[in-house]
Short mmCIF file of N, CA and C in Angstrom, two decimals:
data_model
loop_
_atom_site.label_atom_id
_atom_site.label_comp_id
_atom_site.label_asym_id
_atom_site.label_seq_id
_atom_site.Cartn_x
_atom_site.Cartn_y
_atom_site.Cartn_z
N MET X 1 82.76 -137.24 -39.56
CA MET X 1 82.35 -135.97 -39.01
C MET X 1 83.08 -135.76 -37.68
N THR X 2 83.58 -134.58 -37.46
CA THR X 2 84.28 -134.28 -36.21
C THR X 2 83.56 -133.16 -35.46
N PHE X 3 83.77 -133.16 -34.16
CA PHE X 3 83.18 -132.14 -33.28
C PHE X 3 84.24 -131.72 -32.27
N THR X 4 84.11 -130.52 -31.77
CA THR X 4 84.92 -130.15 -30.61
C THR X 4 84.13 -130.52 -29.36
N LEU X 5 84.82 -130.62 -28.26
CA LEU X 5 84.11 -130.91 -27.01
C LEU X 5 83.13 -129.80 -26.67
N ARG X 6 83.46 -128.57 -27.02
CA ARG X 6 82.54 -127.46 -26.79
C ARG X 6 81.21 -127.71 -27.52
N GLU X 7 81.30 -128.13 -28.77
CA GLU X 7 80.09 -128.41 -29.55
C GLU X 7 79.29 -129.56 -28.94
N LEU X 8 79.97 -130.62 -28.53
CA LEU X 8 79.27 -131.76 -27.93
C LEU X 8 78.61 -131.37 -26.61
N ALA X 9 79.28 -130.57 -25.81
CA ALA X 9 78.70 -130.12 -24.54
C ALA X 9 77.47 -129.26 -24.79
N GLU X 10 77.55 -128.35 -25.76
CA GLU X 10 76.41 -127.50 -26.08
C GLU X 10 75.24 -128.32 -26.60
N GLN X 11 75.50 -129.28 -27.48
CA GLN X 11 74.44 -130.10 -28.05
C GLN X 11 73.78 -131.00 -27.01
N SER X 12 74.56 -131.45 -26.03
CA SER X 12 74.02 -132.36 -25.00
C SER X 12 73.48 -131.62 -23.78
N GLY X 13 73.75 -130.33 -23.70
CA GLY X 13 73.34 -129.57 -22.53
C GLY X 13 74.17 -129.90 -21.30
N GLY X 14 75.35 -130.44 -21.51
CA GLY X 14 76.22 -130.85 -20.41
C GLY X 14 77.21 -129.78 -20.00
N ALA X 15 77.81 -130.00 -18.83
CA ALA X 15 78.84 -129.10 -18.31
C ALA X 15 80.20 -129.70 -18.64
N LEU X 16 81.03 -128.94 -19.32
CA LEU X 16 82.33 -129.43 -19.77
C LEU X 16 83.42 -129.15 -18.75
N ARG X 17 84.23 -130.16 -18.50
CA ARG X 17 85.46 -130.00 -17.71
C ARG X 17 86.59 -130.52 -18.58
N GLY X 18 87.47 -129.62 -18.98
CA GLY X 18 88.58 -130.03 -19.84
C GLY X 18 88.73 -129.09 -21.01
N ASP X 19 89.54 -129.49 -21.97
CA ASP X 19 89.87 -128.69 -23.14
C ASP X 19 88.70 -128.62 -24.11
N ALA X 20 88.05 -127.48 -24.17
CA ALA X 20 86.87 -127.30 -25.02
C ALA X 20 87.19 -127.41 -26.50
N SER X 21 88.44 -127.20 -26.89
CA SER X 21 88.81 -127.24 -28.30
C SER X 21 89.24 -128.63 -28.77
N LEU X 22 89.28 -129.61 -27.88
CA LEU X 22 89.67 -130.97 -28.26
C LEU X 22 88.74 -131.49 -29.35
N THR X 23 89.33 -131.99 -30.43
CA THR X 23 88.55 -132.52 -31.55
C THR X 23 88.25 -133.99 -31.32
N ILE X 24 86.99 -134.34 -31.44
CA ILE X 24 86.53 -135.71 -31.28
C ILE X 24 86.14 -136.24 -32.66
N THR X 25 86.70 -137.40 -33.02
CA THR X 25 86.45 -137.96 -34.35
C THR X 25 85.42 -139.08 -34.35
N GLY X 26 85.02 -139.52 -33.17
CA GLY X 26 84.04 -140.60 -33.11
C GLY X 26 83.75 -140.98 -31.67
N ALA X 27 82.93 -142.00 -31.53
CA ALA X 27 82.56 -142.52 -30.22
C ALA X 27 82.86 -144.02 -30.19
N ALA X 28 83.22 -144.51 -29.01
CA ALA X 28 83.52 -145.94 -28.87
C ALA X 28 83.26 -146.37 -27.44
N SER X 29 83.21 -147.69 -27.26
CA SER X 29 83.03 -148.23 -25.91
C SER X 29 84.29 -147.95 -25.08
N LEU X 30 84.16 -148.04 -23.78
CA LEU X 30 85.29 -147.77 -22.90
C LEU X 30 86.54 -148.57 -23.27
N PRO X 31 86.44 -149.88 -23.50
CA PRO X 31 87.66 -150.64 -23.80
C PRO X 31 88.26 -150.34 -25.17
N GLU X 32 87.46 -149.87 -26.11
CA GLU X 32 87.94 -149.68 -27.47
C GLU X 32 88.27 -148.24 -27.84
N ALA X 33 87.89 -147.28 -27.02
CA ALA X 33 88.06 -145.86 -27.35
C ALA X 33 89.54 -145.48 -27.45
N THR X 34 89.80 -144.55 -28.36
CA THR X 34 91.14 -144.00 -28.56
C THR X 34 91.16 -142.56 -28.06
N PRO X 35 92.33 -141.94 -27.99
CA PRO X 35 92.41 -140.56 -27.49
C PRO X 35 91.62 -139.53 -28.29
N SER X 36 91.24 -139.84 -29.53
CA SER X 36 90.45 -138.88 -30.31
C SER X 36 88.96 -139.20 -30.28
N GLU X 37 88.57 -140.16 -29.43
CA GLU X 37 87.16 -140.56 -29.35
C GLU X 37 86.57 -140.25 -27.98
N ILE X 38 85.25 -140.21 -27.95
CA ILE X 38 84.52 -140.01 -26.70
C ILE X 38 83.80 -141.30 -26.34
N SER X 39 83.66 -141.55 -25.06
CA SER X 39 82.94 -142.71 -24.58
C SER X 39 81.96 -142.23 -23.53
N PHE X 40 81.36 -143.14 -22.78
CA PHE X 40 80.49 -142.72 -21.69
C PHE X 40 80.61 -143.67 -20.52
N TYR X 41 80.38 -143.12 -19.34
CA TYR X 41 80.40 -143.90 -18.11
C TYR X 41 79.16 -143.50 -17.32
N GLY X 42 78.37 -144.50 -16.92
CA GLY X 42 77.17 -144.18 -16.16
C GLY X 42 76.77 -145.23 -15.15
N ASP X 43 77.59 -146.26 -14.98
CA ASP X 43 77.22 -147.35 -14.09
C ASP X 43 78.46 -147.80 -13.33
N ALA X 44 78.36 -147.86 -12.01
CA ALA X 44 79.49 -148.22 -11.15
C ALA X 44 80.09 -149.58 -11.51
N ARG X 45 79.32 -150.45 -12.13
CA ARG X 45 79.85 -151.76 -12.53
C ARG X 45 80.98 -151.63 -13.54
N TYR X 46 81.05 -150.49 -14.23
CA TYR X 46 82.06 -150.30 -15.27
C TYR X 46 83.18 -149.34 -14.86
N LEU X 47 83.30 -149.07 -13.58
CA LEU X 47 84.33 -148.14 -13.11
C LEU X 47 85.73 -148.65 -13.43
N ALA X 48 85.98 -149.93 -13.26
CA ALA X 48 87.31 -150.48 -13.58
C ALA X 48 87.63 -150.26 -15.06
N ALA X 49 86.67 -150.50 -15.94
CA ALA X 49 86.89 -150.28 -17.37
C ALA X 49 87.09 -148.80 -17.67
N PHE X 50 86.37 -147.95 -16.96
CA PHE X 50 86.51 -146.51 -17.16
C PHE X 50 87.92 -146.06 -16.75
N ARG X 51 88.42 -146.60 -15.68
CA ARG X 51 89.76 -146.23 -15.21
C ARG X 51 90.85 -146.68 -16.18
N LYS X 52 90.57 -147.66 -17.03
CA LYS X 52 91.55 -148.16 -17.99
C LYS X 52 91.39 -147.58 -19.39
N THR X 53 90.31 -146.86 -19.65
CA THR X 53 90.04 -146.40 -21.01
C THR X 53 91.11 -145.44 -21.52
N ARG X 54 91.26 -145.44 -22.83
CA ARG X 54 92.17 -144.51 -23.49
C ARG X 54 91.39 -143.35 -24.12
N ALA X 55 90.09 -143.31 -23.90
CA ALA X 55 89.24 -142.26 -24.49
C ALA X 55 89.78 -140.87 -24.14
N GLY X 56 89.66 -139.96 -25.08
CA GLY X 56 90.08 -138.59 -24.83
C GLY X 56 89.09 -137.83 -23.98
N ALA X 57 87.84 -138.29 -23.99
CA ALA X 57 86.78 -137.62 -23.23
C ALA X 57 85.67 -138.63 -22.96
N ALA X 58 84.80 -138.26 -22.02
CA ALA X 58 83.68 -139.15 -21.70
C ALA X 58 82.50 -138.34 -21.19
N PHE X 59 81.32 -138.84 -21.50
CA PHE X 59 80.10 -138.34 -20.86
C PHE X 59 80.02 -139.05 -19.52
N VAL X 60 79.79 -138.31 -18.46
CA VAL X 60 79.70 -138.88 -17.11
C VAL X 60 78.49 -138.28 -16.42
N PRO X 61 78.02 -138.92 -15.31
CA PRO X 61 76.91 -138.34 -14.56
C PRO X 61 77.27 -136.95 -14.02
N ALA X 62 76.28 -136.13 -13.85
CA ALA X 62 76.48 -134.75 -13.39
C ALA X 62 77.19 -134.67 -12.05
N ASP X 63 77.02 -135.67 -11.21
CA ASP X 63 77.63 -135.62 -9.88
C ASP X 63 78.93 -136.44 -9.78
N PHE X 64 79.47 -136.89 -10.90
CA PHE X 64 80.70 -137.69 -10.89
C PHE X 64 81.88 -136.79 -10.57
N GLU X 65 82.70 -137.16 -9.60
CA GLU X 65 83.78 -136.29 -9.14
C GLU X 65 85.18 -136.68 -9.58
N GLU X 66 85.41 -137.94 -9.96
CA GLU X 66 86.76 -138.34 -10.35
C GLU X 66 87.12 -137.76 -11.72
N GLN X 67 88.38 -137.39 -11.88
CA GLN X 67 88.85 -136.90 -13.17
C GLN X 67 89.69 -138.00 -13.80
N ILE X 68 89.03 -138.96 -14.43
CA ILE X 68 89.71 -140.13 -14.98
C ILE X 68 90.25 -139.87 -16.37
N VAL X 69 89.47 -139.28 -17.23
CA VAL X 69 89.92 -138.96 -18.60
C VAL X 69 90.24 -137.48 -18.67
N GLY X 70 90.90 -137.08 -19.75
CA GLY X 70 91.33 -135.70 -19.89
C GLY X 70 90.21 -134.67 -19.88
N ALA X 71 89.04 -135.07 -20.37
CA ALA X 71 87.91 -134.15 -20.42
C ALA X 71 86.63 -134.93 -20.14
N GLN X 72 85.70 -134.26 -19.51
CA GLN X 72 84.42 -134.87 -19.21
C GLN X 72 83.29 -133.91 -19.55
N ILE X 73 82.21 -134.49 -20.02
CA ILE X 73 80.98 -133.73 -20.19
C ILE X 73 79.98 -134.32 -19.20
N ARG X 74 79.61 -133.52 -18.23
CA ARG X 74 78.70 -133.99 -17.17
C ARG X 74 77.26 -133.75 -17.59
N VAL X 75 76.50 -134.84 -17.62
CA VAL X 75 75.11 -134.81 -18.06
C VAL X 75 74.22 -135.59 -17.09
N ALA X 76 72.92 -135.39 -17.18
CA ALA X 76 71.99 -136.07 -16.28
C ALA X 76 71.99 -137.58 -16.51
N GLN X 77 71.98 -138.01 -17.76
CA GLN X 77 71.96 -139.44 -18.10
C GLN X 77 72.98 -139.73 -19.17
N PRO X 78 74.19 -140.13 -18.80
CA PRO X 78 75.26 -140.32 -19.79
C PRO X 78 75.10 -141.51 -20.72
N GLY X 79 74.29 -142.47 -20.38
CA GLY X 79 74.22 -143.67 -21.21
C GLY X 79 73.00 -143.81 -21.93
#
């Protein structure tokens, strides 16, 4: 099953930053994610892994300011 980032943002109630039409084919952990997958970041302990991820998009906290991946969906509780 695939989703666009617009659909994922609407379903999660999050604010999207990035290409709303990007197609997401699955979800994976930060180290394993590919450019067509979404991951999530919600704990400062994993910032180094987040900076290295290949994920095409990520769920991040609403107040997260870095633009690490191509698209982000900002939500209250990303994990």
